mmCIF file of C-alpha atoms and ligand atoms in Angstrom:
data_model
loop_
_atom_site.group_PDB
_atom_site.id
_atom_site.type_symbol
_atom_site.label_atom_id
_atom_site.label_comp_id
_atom_site.label_asym_id
_atom_site.label_seq_id
_atom_site.Cartn_x
_atom_site.Cartn_y
_atom_site.Cartn_z
ATOM 1 C CA MET A 100 2.151 21.730 -6.808
ATOM 2 C CA SER A 101 5.804 22.703 -6.699
ATOM 3 C CA GLU A 102 8.379 20.870 -8.794
ATOM 4 C CA PRO A 103 10.606 18.598 -6.718
ATOM 5 C CA VAL A 104 13.927 20.282 -5.990
ATOM 6 C CA GLN A 105 16.870 17.918 -6.352
ATOM 7 C CA THR A 106 18.668 17.770 -3.021
ATOM 8 C CA PRO A 107 21.881 15.788 -2.677
ATOM 9 C CA GLN A 108 20.901 12.277 -1.617
ATOM 10 C CA THR A 109 22.658 11.822 1.688
ATOM 11 C CA PHE A 110 20.141 9.475 3.213
ATOM 12 C CA PRO A 111 20.740 5.752 3.676
ATOM 13 C CA THR A 112 18.334 3.525 1.734
ATOM 14 C CA ARG A 113 15.321 2.617 3.826
ATOM 15 C CA ILE A 114 12.021 1.238 2.556
ATOM 16 C CA PHE A 115 8.692 2.097 4.168
ATOM 17 C CA SER A 116 5.222 1.113 3.078
ATOM 18 C CA GLY A 117 1.778 0.609 4.545
ATOM 19 C CA ILE A 118 -1.535 -1.093 3.969
ATOM 20 C CA GLN A 119 -4.891 -0.166 5.498
ATOM 21 C CA PRO A 120 -6.464 -2.918 7.586
ATOM 22 C CA SER A 121 -9.913 -1.644 6.623
ATOM 23 C CA GLY A 122 -11.004 -4.823 4.876
ATOM 24 C CA GLY A 123 -9.456 -8.100 3.835
ATOM 25 C CA LEU A 124 -6.338 -8.041 1.660
ATOM 26 C CA THR A 125 -7.003 -8.424 -2.066
ATOM 27 C CA LEU A 126 -4.995 -9.752 -4.977
ATOM 28 C CA GLY A 127 -4.394 -6.073 -5.845
ATOM 29 C CA ASN A 128 -2.781 -5.492 -2.435
ATOM 30 C CA TYR A 129 -0.769 -8.667 -2.866
ATOM 31 C CA LEU A 130 0.583 -8.037 -6.367
ATOM 32 C CA GLY A 131 0.816 -4.238 -6.125
ATOM 33 C CA ALA A 132 2.341 -4.150 -2.668
ATOM 34 C CA LEU A 133 2.860 -7.212 -0.485
ATOM 35 C CA LYS A 134 4.673 -9.451 -2.971
ATOM 36 C CA ARG A 135 7.003 -6.571 -3.754
ATOM 37 C CA PHE A 136 7.515 -5.845 -0.024
ATOM 38 C CA VAL A 137 8.821 -9.393 0.339
ATOM 39 C CA GLN A 138 11.161 -8.952 -2.650
ATOM 40 C CA LYS A 139 12.645 -5.789 -1.122
ATOM 41 C CA GLN A 140 13.143 -7.553 2.215
ATOM 42 C CA ASP A 141 14.805 -10.476 0.453
ATOM 43 C CA GLU A 142 17.158 -8.098 -1.364
ATOM 44 C CA GLY A 143 18.534 -7.289 2.106
ATOM 45 C CA ILE A 144 17.307 -3.675 2.212
ATOM 46 C CA GLU A 145 16.098 -2.252 5.549
ATOM 47 C CA THR A 146 12.314 -2.565 5.373
ATOM 48 C CA VAL A 147 9.641 -1.054 7.618
ATOM 49 C CA TYR A 148 6.031 -2.173 7.007
ATOM 50 C CA CYS A 149 3.013 -0.766 8.737
ATOM 51 C CA LEU A 150 -0.657 -1.632 9.116
ATOM 52 C CA VAL A 151 -2.114 1.837 9.024
ATOM 53 C CA ASP A 152 -4.997 1.537 11.474
ATOM 54 C CA MET A 153 -5.137 5.325 11.981
ATOM 55 C CA HIS A 154 -5.727 5.780 8.255
ATOM 56 C CA ALA A 155 -8.432 3.119 8.399
ATOM 57 C CA ILE A 156 -10.539 5.168 10.857
ATOM 58 C CA THR A 157 -10.810 8.097 8.438
ATOM 59 C CA VAL A 158 -14.016 6.228 7.597
ATOM 60 C CA TRP A 159 -15.887 4.606 10.483
ATOM 61 C CA GLN A 160 -14.701 1.114 11.438
ATOM 62 C CA ASP A 161 -16.367 -1.348 13.729
ATOM 63 C CA PRO A 162 -13.819 -1.678 16.595
ATOM 64 C CA ALA A 163 -13.960 -5.482 16.860
ATOM 65 C CA ARG A 164 -13.621 -5.868 13.087
ATOM 66 C CA LEU A 165 -10.750 -3.396 12.922
ATOM 67 C CA ARG A 166 -8.851 -5.413 15.522
ATOM 68 C CA GLN A 167 -9.609 -8.642 13.677
ATOM 69 C CA GLN A 168 -8.639 -7.210 10.273
ATOM 70 C CA THR A 169 -5.412 -5.757 11.639
ATOM 71 C CA ARG A 170 -4.408 -9.194 12.929
ATOM 72 C CA GLU A 171 -5.529 -10.787 9.679
ATOM 73 C CA ALA A 172 -3.449 -8.333 7.641
ATOM 74 C CA ALA A 173 -0.425 -9.046 9.856
ATOM 75 C CA ALA A 174 -0.992 -12.775 9.294
ATOM 76 C CA GLY A 175 -1.219 -12.063 5.545
ATOM 77 C CA PHE A 176 2.121 -10.249 5.588
ATOM 78 C CA ILE A 177 3.848 -13.091 7.418
ATOM 79 C CA ALA A 178 2.176 -15.788 5.312
ATOM 80 C CA ALA A 179 3.279 -13.983 2.136
ATOM 81 C CA GLY A 180 6.907 -14.035 3.294
ATOM 82 C CA ILE A 181 7.501 -11.019 5.528
ATOM 83 C CA ASP A 182 9.872 -12.198 8.227
ATOM 84 C CA PRO A 183 9.359 -10.103 11.380
ATOM 85 C CA ALA A 184 12.995 -10.712 12.298
ATOM 86 C CA ARG A 185 14.247 -9.090 9.096
ATOM 87 C CA SER A 186 11.490 -6.524 8.424
ATOM 88 C CA ILE A 187 9.880 -4.273 11.000
ATOM 89 C CA LEU A 188 6.157 -5.089 11.035
ATOM 90 C CA PHE A 189 3.768 -3.142 13.279
ATOM 91 C CA ASN A 190 0.510 -1.259 13.451
ATOM 92 C CA GLN A 191 0.635 2.505 13.167
ATOM 93 C CA SER A 192 -1.256 3.497 16.341
ATOM 94 C CA GLN A 193 1.368 1.815 18.540
ATOM 95 C CA VAL A 194 4.012 4.323 17.428
ATOM 96 C CA THR A 195 2.863 7.811 18.406
ATOM 97 C CA ALA A 196 5.503 9.527 16.244
ATOM 98 C CA HIS A 197 3.150 9.067 13.255
ATOM 99 C CA ALA A 198 0.326 11.125 14.762
ATOM 100 C CA GLU A 199 2.709 13.732 16.143
ATOM 101 C CA LEU A 200 4.474 14.320 12.844
ATOM 102 C CA ALA A 201 1.150 14.259 10.989
ATOM 103 C CA TRP A 202 -0.004 17.267 13.037
ATOM 104 C CA ILE A 203 3.139 19.166 12.134
ATOM 105 C CA PHE A 204 2.622 18.258 8.472
ATOM 106 C CA ASN A 205 -0.999 19.448 8.716
ATOM 107 C CA CYS A 206 0.588 22.823 9.354
ATOM 108 C CA VAL A 207 3.077 22.478 6.475
ATOM 109 C CA ALA A 208 0.731 21.137 3.778
ATOM 110 C CA ARG A 209 -1.734 23.501 2.111
ATOM 111 C CA MET A 210 -5.503 23.003 1.821
ATOM 112 C CA GLY A 211 -5.215 23.355 -1.955
ATOM 113 C CA TRP A 212 -2.785 20.432 -2.177
ATOM 114 C CA MET A 213 -5.193 18.188 -0.283
ATOM 115 C CA GLY A 214 -8.181 19.327 -2.293
ATOM 116 C CA ARG A 215 -6.446 18.267 -5.504
ATOM 117 C CA MET A 216 -5.944 14.658 -4.409
ATOM 118 C CA THR A 217 -7.896 12.442 -6.818
ATOM 119 C CA GLN A 218 -8.617 9.883 -4.078
ATOM 120 C CA TRP A 219 -10.237 12.602 -1.966
ATOM 121 C CA LYS A 220 -12.200 13.790 -4.987
ATOM 122 C CA ASP A 221 -13.244 10.225 -5.923
ATOM 123 C CA LYS A 222 -14.312 9.392 -2.376
ATOM 124 C CA THR A 223 -16.426 12.501 -2.042
ATOM 125 C CA ALA A 224 -17.665 12.712 -5.665
ATOM 126 C CA GLY A 225 -21.438 13.009 -5.851
ATOM 127 C CA LYS A 226 -21.619 12.888 -2.058
ATOM 128 C CA ASN A 227 -21.683 15.542 0.561
ATOM 129 C CA ALA A 228 -17.996 16.395 1.021
ATOM 130 C CA GLU A 229 -18.993 18.423 4.101
ATOM 131 C CA ALA A 230 -19.960 15.183 5.813
ATOM 132 C CA ALA A 231 -16.580 13.498 5.152
ATOM 133 C CA SER A 232 -14.264 13.342 8.149
ATOM 134 C CA LEU A 233 -11.535 15.942 8.536
ATOM 135 C CA GLY A 234 -9.182 12.965 8.823
ATOM 136 C CA LEU A 235 -10.103 11.789 5.332
ATOM 137 C CA PHE A 236 -9.150 15.195 3.938
ATOM 138 C CA ALA A 237 -5.869 15.283 5.878
ATOM 139 C CA TYR A 238 -5.141 11.607 5.125
ATOM 140 C CA PRO A 239 -2.110 12.304 2.845
ATOM 141 C CA ALA A 240 -0.364 14.347 5.568
ATOM 142 C CA LEU A 241 -0.512 11.323 7.879
ATOM 143 C CA MET A 242 0.839 9.211 5.028
ATOM 144 C CA ALA A 243 3.747 11.640 4.573
ATOM 145 C CA ALA A 244 4.353 11.406 8.329
ATOM 146 C CA ASP A 245 4.420 7.590 8.135
ATOM 147 C CA ILE A 246 7.158 7.746 5.544
ATOM 148 C CA LEU A 247 9.196 10.668 6.796
ATOM 149 C CA ALA A 248 9.176 9.638 10.474
ATOM 150 C CA TYR A 249 11.659 7.010 9.231
ATOM 151 C CA LYS A 250 13.362 9.254 6.646
ATOM 152 C CA ALA A 251 12.417 6.497 4.206
ATOM 153 C CA THR A 252 14.044 6.909 0.809
ATOM 154 C CA HIS A 253 11.912 4.442 -1.177
ATOM 155 C CA VAL A 254 8.239 3.515 -0.991
ATOM 156 C CA PRO A 255 6.899 0.533 -2.956
ATOM 157 C CA VAL A 256 3.210 1.034 -3.770
ATOM 158 C CA GLY A 257 0.599 0.392 -6.442
ATOM 159 C CA GLU A 258 -0.082 3.066 -9.051
ATOM 160 C CA ASP A 259 -3.063 4.505 -7.158
ATOM 161 C CA GLN A 260 -0.728 5.898 -4.468
ATOM 162 C CA LYS A 261 1.513 7.840 -6.851
ATOM 163 C CA GLN A 262 -0.138 11.210 -6.266
ATOM 164 C CA HIS A 263 0.033 10.780 -2.482
ATOM 165 C CA LEU A 264 3.758 10.141 -2.784
ATOM 166 C CA GLU A 265 4.218 13.263 -4.889
ATOM 167 C CA LEU A 266 2.529 15.143 -2.071
ATOM 168 C CA THR A 267 4.904 13.519 0.418
ATOM 169 C CA ARG A 268 7.774 14.920 -1.646
ATOM 170 C CA ASP A 269 6.157 18.360 -1.665
ATOM 171 C CA ILE A 270 5.751 18.276 2.112
ATOM 172 C CA ALA A 271 9.398 17.252 2.578
ATOM 173 C CA ILE A 272 10.572 20.007 0.221
ATOM 174 C CA LYS A 273 8.422 22.663 1.888
ATOM 175 C CA PHE A 274 9.519 21.621 5.381
ATOM 176 C CA ASN A 275 13.187 21.665 4.335
ATOM 177 C CA ASN A 276 12.748 25.080 2.674
ATOM 178 C CA ASP A 277 10.623 26.646 5.432
ATOM 179 C CA TYR A 278 13.165 25.738 8.095
ATOM 180 C CA GLY A 279 16.324 26.003 5.983
ATOM 181 C CA VAL A 280 17.357 22.395 6.585
ATOM 182 C CA ASN A 281 18.104 19.307 4.532
ATOM 183 C CA PHE A 282 16.348 17.143 7.086
ATOM 184 C CA PHE A 283 13.892 15.017 5.137
ATOM 185 C CA PRO A 284 14.777 12.960 2.058
ATOM 186 C CA ILE A 285 12.826 13.467 -1.151
ATOM 187 C CA THR A 286 11.325 10.002 -1.224
ATOM 188 C CA GLU A 287 11.186 7.944 -4.414
ATOM 189 C CA PRO A 288 8.038 5.991 -5.229
ATOM 190 C CA VAL A 289 8.779 2.440 -6.391
ATOM 191 C CA ILE A 290 6.047 1.435 -8.826
ATOM 192 C CA GLU A 291 7.346 -1.405 -10.958
ATOM 193 C CA GLY A 292 6.175 -4.634 -12.563
ATOM 194 C CA ALA A 293 2.940 -5.905 -14.091
ATOM 195 C CA GLY A 294 0.930 -5.939 -10.852
ATOM 196 C CA THR A 295 0.875 -2.265 -9.896
ATOM 197 C CA ARG A 296 -2.657 -1.752 -11.206
ATOM 198 C CA VAL A 297 -4.797 -4.855 -10.818
ATOM 199 C CA MET A 298 -8.296 -4.255 -12.120
ATOM 200 C CA SER A 299 -11.733 -5.583 -11.134
ATOM 201 C CA LEU A 300 -12.571 -9.036 -12.519
ATOM 202 C CA ARG A 301 -16.031 -7.654 -13.383
ATOM 203 C CA ASP A 302 -14.872 -4.418 -15.052
ATOM 204 C CA GLY A 303 -11.350 -4.030 -16.434
ATOM 205 C CA THR A 304 -11.597 -0.241 -16.295
ATOM 206 C CA LYS A 305 -12.060 -0.169 -12.500
ATOM 207 C CA LYS A 306 -9.398 -0.857 -9.863
ATOM 208 C CA MET A 307 -9.754 -4.107 -7.903
ATOM 209 C CA SER A 308 -10.778 -2.871 -4.479
ATOM 210 C CA LYS A 309 -11.772 -4.192 -1.080
ATOM 211 C CA SER A 310 -14.610 -1.678 -1.050
ATOM 212 C CA ASP A 311 -16.247 -2.879 -4.297
ATOM 213 C CA PRO A 312 -19.747 -4.141 -3.373
ATOM 214 C CA SER A 313 -19.310 -7.210 -5.616
ATOM 215 C CA ASP A 314 -17.169 -9.951 -4.087
ATOM 216 C CA GLN A 315 -16.857 -11.467 -7.584
ATOM 217 C CA SER A 316 -14.838 -8.391 -8.630
ATOM 218 C CA ARG A 317 -11.865 -9.330 -6.457
ATOM 219 C CA ILE A 318 -9.788 -12.185 -5.129
ATOM 220 C CA ASN A 319 -9.457 -11.997 -1.344
ATOM 221 C CA LEU A 320 -6.394 -13.494 0.291
ATOM 222 C CA THR A 321 -8.849 -15.432 2.481
ATOM 223 C CA ASP A 322 -10.618 -17.063 -0.517
ATOM 224 C CA ASP A 323 -10.215 -20.839 -0.717
ATOM 225 C CA ALA A 324 -8.823 -22.583 -3.804
ATOM 226 C CA ASP A 325 -12.248 -23.363 -5.228
ATOM 227 C CA THR A 326 -13.450 -19.757 -4.893
ATOM 228 C CA ILE A 327 -10.254 -18.363 -6.465
ATOM 229 C CA SER A 328 -10.582 -20.766 -9.375
ATOM 230 C CA LYS A 329 -14.291 -19.983 -9.928
ATOM 231 C CA LYS A 330 -13.736 -16.218 -9.813
ATOM 232 C CA PHE A 331 -11.047 -16.383 -12.509
ATOM 233 C CA ARG A 332 -13.096 -18.734 -14.679
ATOM 234 C CA LYS A 333 -16.057 -16.337 -14.450
ATOM 235 C CA ALA A 334 -13.952 -13.174 -14.940
ATOM 236 C CA LYS A 335 -15.348 -10.809 -17.554
ATOM 237 C CA THR A 336 -13.623 -11.041 -20.948
ATOM 238 C CA ASP A 337 -14.447 -10.459 -24.602
ATOM 239 C CA SER A 338 -14.921 -13.171 -27.200
ATOM 240 C CA GLU A 339 -11.679 -12.631 -29.166
ATOM 241 C CA PRO A 340 -8.660 -14.921 -28.752
ATOM 242 C CA LEU A 341 -5.513 -13.436 -27.188
ATOM 243 C CA PRO A 342 -3.523 -11.345 -29.690
ATOM 244 C CA SER A 343 0.066 -11.965 -30.734
ATOM 245 C CA ASP A 344 1.445 -8.775 -29.170
ATOM 246 C CA LEU A 345 0.658 -6.327 -26.355
ATOM 247 C CA ASP A 346 -0.575 -3.678 -28.788
ATOM 248 C CA GLY A 347 -3.506 -5.947 -29.532
ATOM 249 C CA LEU A 348 -4.659 -5.571 -25.900
ATOM 250 C CA LYS A 349 -4.834 -1.777 -26.017
ATOM 251 C CA ASP A 350 -8.620 -1.527 -26.213
ATOM 252 C CA ARG A 351 -9.317 -4.737 -24.314
ATOM 253 C CA PRO A 352 -9.045 -3.769 -20.617
ATOM 254 C CA ASP A 353 -10.473 -7.037 -19.253
ATOM 255 C CA ALA A 354 -8.127 -9.202 -21.304
ATOM 256 C CA ARG A 355 -5.190 -6.943 -20.574
ATOM 257 C CA ASN A 356 -5.864 -7.201 -16.853
ATOM 258 C CA LEU A 357 -5.841 -11.001 -16.895
ATOM 259 C CA VAL A 358 -2.580 -11.037 -18.859
ATOM 260 C CA ASN A 359 -1.033 -8.621 -16.349
ATOM 261 C CA VAL A 360 -2.230 -10.686 -13.394
ATOM 262 C CA TYR A 361 -0.778 -13.824 -14.974
ATOM 263 C CA ALA A 362 2.527 -12.034 -15.571
ATOM 264 C CA ALA A 363 2.710 -10.680 -12.004
ATOM 265 C CA LEU A 364 1.866 -14.056 -10.463
ATOM 266 C CA ALA A 365 4.356 -15.929 -12.654
ATOM 267 C CA ASP A 366 7.124 -13.293 -12.393
ATOM 268 C CA MET A 367 7.033 -12.884 -16.156
ATOM 269 C CA THR A 368 6.614 -9.843 -18.376
ATOM 270 C CA PRO A 369 3.213 -9.367 -20.059
ATOM 271 C CA GLU A 370 5.081 -9.698 -23.393
ATOM 272 C CA ALA A 371 6.295 -13.177 -22.426
ATOM 273 C CA VAL A 372 2.765 -14.219 -21.399
ATOM 274 C CA ILE A 373 1.373 -13.039 -24.736
ATOM 275 C CA ALA A 374 4.148 -14.883 -26.555
ATOM 276 C CA ASP A 375 3.112 -18.111 -24.756
ATOM 277 C CA TYR A 376 -0.633 -17.664 -25.287
ATOM 278 C CA ALA A 377 -0.854 -15.887 -28.668
ATOM 279 C CA GLY A 378 -4.073 -16.991 -30.379
ATOM 280 C CA ALA A 379 -5.364 -18.857 -27.299
ATOM 281 C CA GLN A 380 -9.062 -18.655 -26.441
ATOM 282 C CA PHE A 381 -10.098 -17.642 -22.936
ATOM 283 C CA GLY A 382 -11.408 -21.192 -22.537
ATOM 284 C CA THR A 383 -7.731 -22.173 -22.387
ATOM 285 C CA PHE A 384 -6.183 -19.098 -20.796
ATOM 286 C CA LYS A 385 -8.595 -18.651 -17.879
ATOM 287 C CA PRO A 386 -8.173 -22.172 -16.456
ATOM 288 C CA ALA A 387 -4.376 -21.798 -16.779
ATOM 289 C CA LEU A 388 -4.572 -18.496 -14.903
ATOM 290 C CA ALA A 389 -6.898 -19.999 -12.285
ATOM 291 C CA ASP A 390 -4.466 -22.889 -11.690
ATOM 292 C CA LEU A 391 -1.503 -20.520 -11.439
ATOM 293 C CA ALA A 392 -3.352 -18.279 -8.972
ATOM 294 C CA VAL A 393 -4.379 -21.229 -6.807
ATOM 295 C CA ALA A 394 -0.806 -22.585 -6.828
ATOM 296 C CA LYS A 395 0.598 -19.206 -5.743
ATOM 297 C CA LEU A 396 -2.117 -18.066 -3.333
ATOM 298 C CA SER A 397 -3.280 -21.267 -1.613
ATOM 299 C CA PRO A 398 -0.127 -21.708 0.486
ATOM 300 C CA ILE A 399 -0.532 -18.108 1.688
ATOM 301 C CA THR A 400 -4.208 -18.595 2.539
ATOM 302 C CA THR A 401 -3.460 -21.787 4.429
ATOM 303 C CA LYS A 402 -0.612 -20.237 6.400
ATOM 304 C CA MET A 403 -2.712 -17.180 7.161
ATOM 305 C CA SER A 404 -5.533 -19.170 8.723
ATOM 306 C CA HIS A 405 -2.989 -21.179 10.702
ATOM 307 C CA LEU A 406 -1.421 -17.960 12.069
ATOM 308 C CA MET A 407 -4.849 -16.573 12.921
ATOM 309 C CA GLN A 408 -5.318 -19.380 15.430
ATOM 310 C CA ASP A 409 -2.817 -17.637 17.701
ATOM 311 C CA PRO A 410 -3.823 -13.942 17.881
ATOM 312 C CA ALA A 411 -1.676 -13.388 20.992
ATOM 313 C CA GLU A 412 1.419 -14.311 18.987
ATOM 314 C CA ILE A 413 0.420 -11.848 16.245
ATOM 315 C CA ASP A 414 -0.044 -9.118 18.871
ATOM 316 C CA ARG A 415 3.369 -9.964 20.305
ATOM 317 C CA ILE A 416 4.995 -9.640 16.866
ATOM 318 C CA LEU A 417 3.266 -6.281 16.260
ATOM 319 C CA GLY A 418 4.358 -5.025 19.681
ATOM 320 C CA GLU A 419 7.960 -6.007 19.071
ATOM 321 C CA GLY A 420 7.845 -4.363 15.636
ATOM 322 C CA ALA A 421 6.403 -1.208 17.212
ATOM 323 C CA ASP A 422 9.304 -1.046 19.691
ATOM 324 C CA ARG A 423 11.811 -1.299 16.843
ATOM 325 C CA ALA A 424 9.896 1.250 14.746
ATOM 326 C CA ASN A 425 9.719 3.622 17.703
ATOM 327 C CA ALA A 426 13.478 3.380 18.209
ATOM 328 C CA ILE A 427 13.947 4.826 14.695
ATOM 329 C CA ALA A 428 11.078 7.323 14.575
ATOM 330 C CA ARG A 429 11.270 8.797 18.097
ATOM 331 C CA PRO A 430 14.637 10.576 17.722
ATOM 332 C CA ILE A 431 13.683 11.809 14.233
ATOM 333 C CA VAL A 432 10.446 13.377 15.476
ATOM 334 C CA ASP A 433 12.184 14.779 18.556
ATOM 335 C CA GLU A 434 14.628 16.504 16.213
ATOM 336 C CA VAL A 435 11.707 17.907 14.231
ATOM 337 C CA TYR A 436 10.294 19.487 17.418
ATOM 338 C CA ASP A 437 13.675 21.034 17.985
ATOM 339 C CA ILE A 438 13.931 22.365 14.415
ATOM 340 C CA ILE A 439 10.511 24.031 14.590
ATOM 341 C CA GLY A 440 11.163 25.665 17.962
ATOM 342 C CA MET A 441 9.238 23.608 20.483
ATOM 343 C CA ILE A 442 10.655 23.575 24.015
ATOM 344 C CA ARG A 443 11.456 19.984 24.973
ATOM 345 C CA SER A 444 12.670 20.414 28.563
ATOM 346 C CA ARG A 445 11.615 16.899 29.552
ATOM 347 C CA HIS A 446 13.555 15.335 26.675
ATOM 348 C CA VAL A 447 17.038 16.780 27.100
HETATM 349 P P1 LIG B 213 -4.277 0.636 0.483
HETATM 350 O O1 LIG B 213 -4.492 0.046 1.824
HETATM 351 O O2 LIG B 213 -5.467 1.102 -0.297
HETATM 352 O O3 LIG B 213 -3.472 -0.364 -0.416
HETATM 353 C C1 LIG B 213 -2.250 -0.922 0.038
HETATM 354 C C2 LIG B 213 -1.290 -1.108 -1.117
HETATM 355 O O4 LIG B 213 -1.889 -1.934 -2.120
HETATM 356 C C3 LIG B 213 -1.853 -1.271 -3.370
HETATM 357 N N1 LIG B 213 -3.076 -1.609 -4.119
HETATM 358 C C4 LIG B 213 -3.063 -2.053 -5.374
HETATM 359 N N2 LIG B 213 -2.054 -2.316 -6.220
HETATM 360 C C5 LIG B 213 -2.381 -2.783 -7.446
HETATM 361 N N3 LIG B 213 -3.662 -2.986 -7.851
HETATM 362 C C6 LIG B 213 -4.710 -2.733 -7.030
HETATM 363 N N4 LIG B 213 -5.955 -2.961 -7.431
HETATM 364 C C7 LIG B 213 -4.430 -2.251 -5.718
HETATM 365 N N5 LIG B 213 -5.201 -1.904 -4.665
HETATM 366 C C8 LIG B 213 -4.349 -1.514 -3.692
HETATM 367 C C9 LIG B 213 -1.813 0.215 -3.036
HETATM 368 O O5 LIG B 213 -1.284 0.968 -4.098
HETATM 369 C C10 LIG B 213 -0.931 0.216 -1.815
HETATM 370 O O6 LIG B 213 0.427 0.183 -2.190
HETATM 371 N N6 LIG B 213 -2.664 5.213 1.563
HETATM 372 C C11 LIG B 213 -2.279 3.826 1.459
HETATM 373 C C12 LIG B 213 -1.706 3.259 2.739
HETATM 374 C C13 LIG B 213 -0.567 4.020 3.322
HETATM 375 C C14 LIG B 213 0.764 4.068 2.838
HETATM 376 C C15 LIG B 213 1.481 4.879 3.751
HETATM 377 C C16 LIG B 213 1.388 3.486 1.734
HETATM 378 C C17 LIG B 213 -0.611 4.790 4.450
HETATM 379 N N7 LIG B 213 0.615 5.295 4.702
HETATM 380 C C18 LIG B 213 2.837 5.147 3.576
HETATM 381 C C19 LIG B 213 2.765 3.770 1.561
HETATM 382 C C20 LIG B 213 3.447 4.567 2.464
HETATM 383 C C21 LIG B 213 -3.492 3.011 1.093
HETATM 384 O O7 LIG B 213 -4.617 3.378 1.357
HETATM 385 O O8 LIG B 213 -3.209 1.825 0.566
#
């Protein structure tokens, strides 16, 4: 892939990020994304957050469940602290600029770039790639469209999205070069803090994921306090006490994961957690982690289920967010049509 070309940064700071409503939100989504979305909003930056329902259908979704999970994810965002008055919160399919720009990017991006995406390779590994949807292959071009339809300059994500964001930069660079413009910003990924790679509670070498067949491997934002506590107490660990420095966790992925999760939940560094718990057995550390997780997550869970009692209000919020999102994205995509030479006689 081409090296990013440094273009002068003339774009106002705008944050965009998205989450797929293809399953319940997990602790990984919360620590790697949602909690950090709230921080960016609270720093007073312009923030646009999207439930990417069009990405979700790259693998088949039951329509009723997709609707339910989209509302549940919206409730999760609001319960976690996203304020729809300060952030724009909407679902992707309500703003057609995403799909329109994605098609244009399908014509900018190269097959080879897509084929090198590790998520594509992982999802089709050992399976019949020919049977995967074309949408799954083109998925990163839609993601680039999500971001660039807003000329977003910064995208907070977990580590697993880094390669997709590099591709977004490549698409922006190629578009700018192909058409001789400085139209799209070269977006910066924002991957910071201890929670950007939360691992499975059953296997510290695997990412915590909503698609893992074992529910014990993850904390769902819909889990009640008792379930959260039990899952942490039963999390896989080794039999050694916690070491006195981070180096001592190098070959202990399960232990390292729990220390990182503690740090991310408590807004501490992993170093500070180790300093507090040096020499502690898991019999001490796990209950402390379980209590911390319950204290931080229970209010969110409770608020989420309260919000879910009024789905019409959630739909109203998403509709209002979509109108505000459209007001930004529409003129940007209209300008793209103009740049690439499409006649827009009904739009002048
Ligand atoms: P998705 O829906 O898989 O995950 C949403 C966000 O949660 C982060 N995340 C994690 N972070 C830490 N540890 C984990 N175990 C973990 N699991 C998930 C992800 O990194 C992500 O930030 N392609 C994206 C959605 C998307 C998007 C976008 C993101 C579509 N368009 C534009 C940013 C900008 C995805 O599938 O995320």
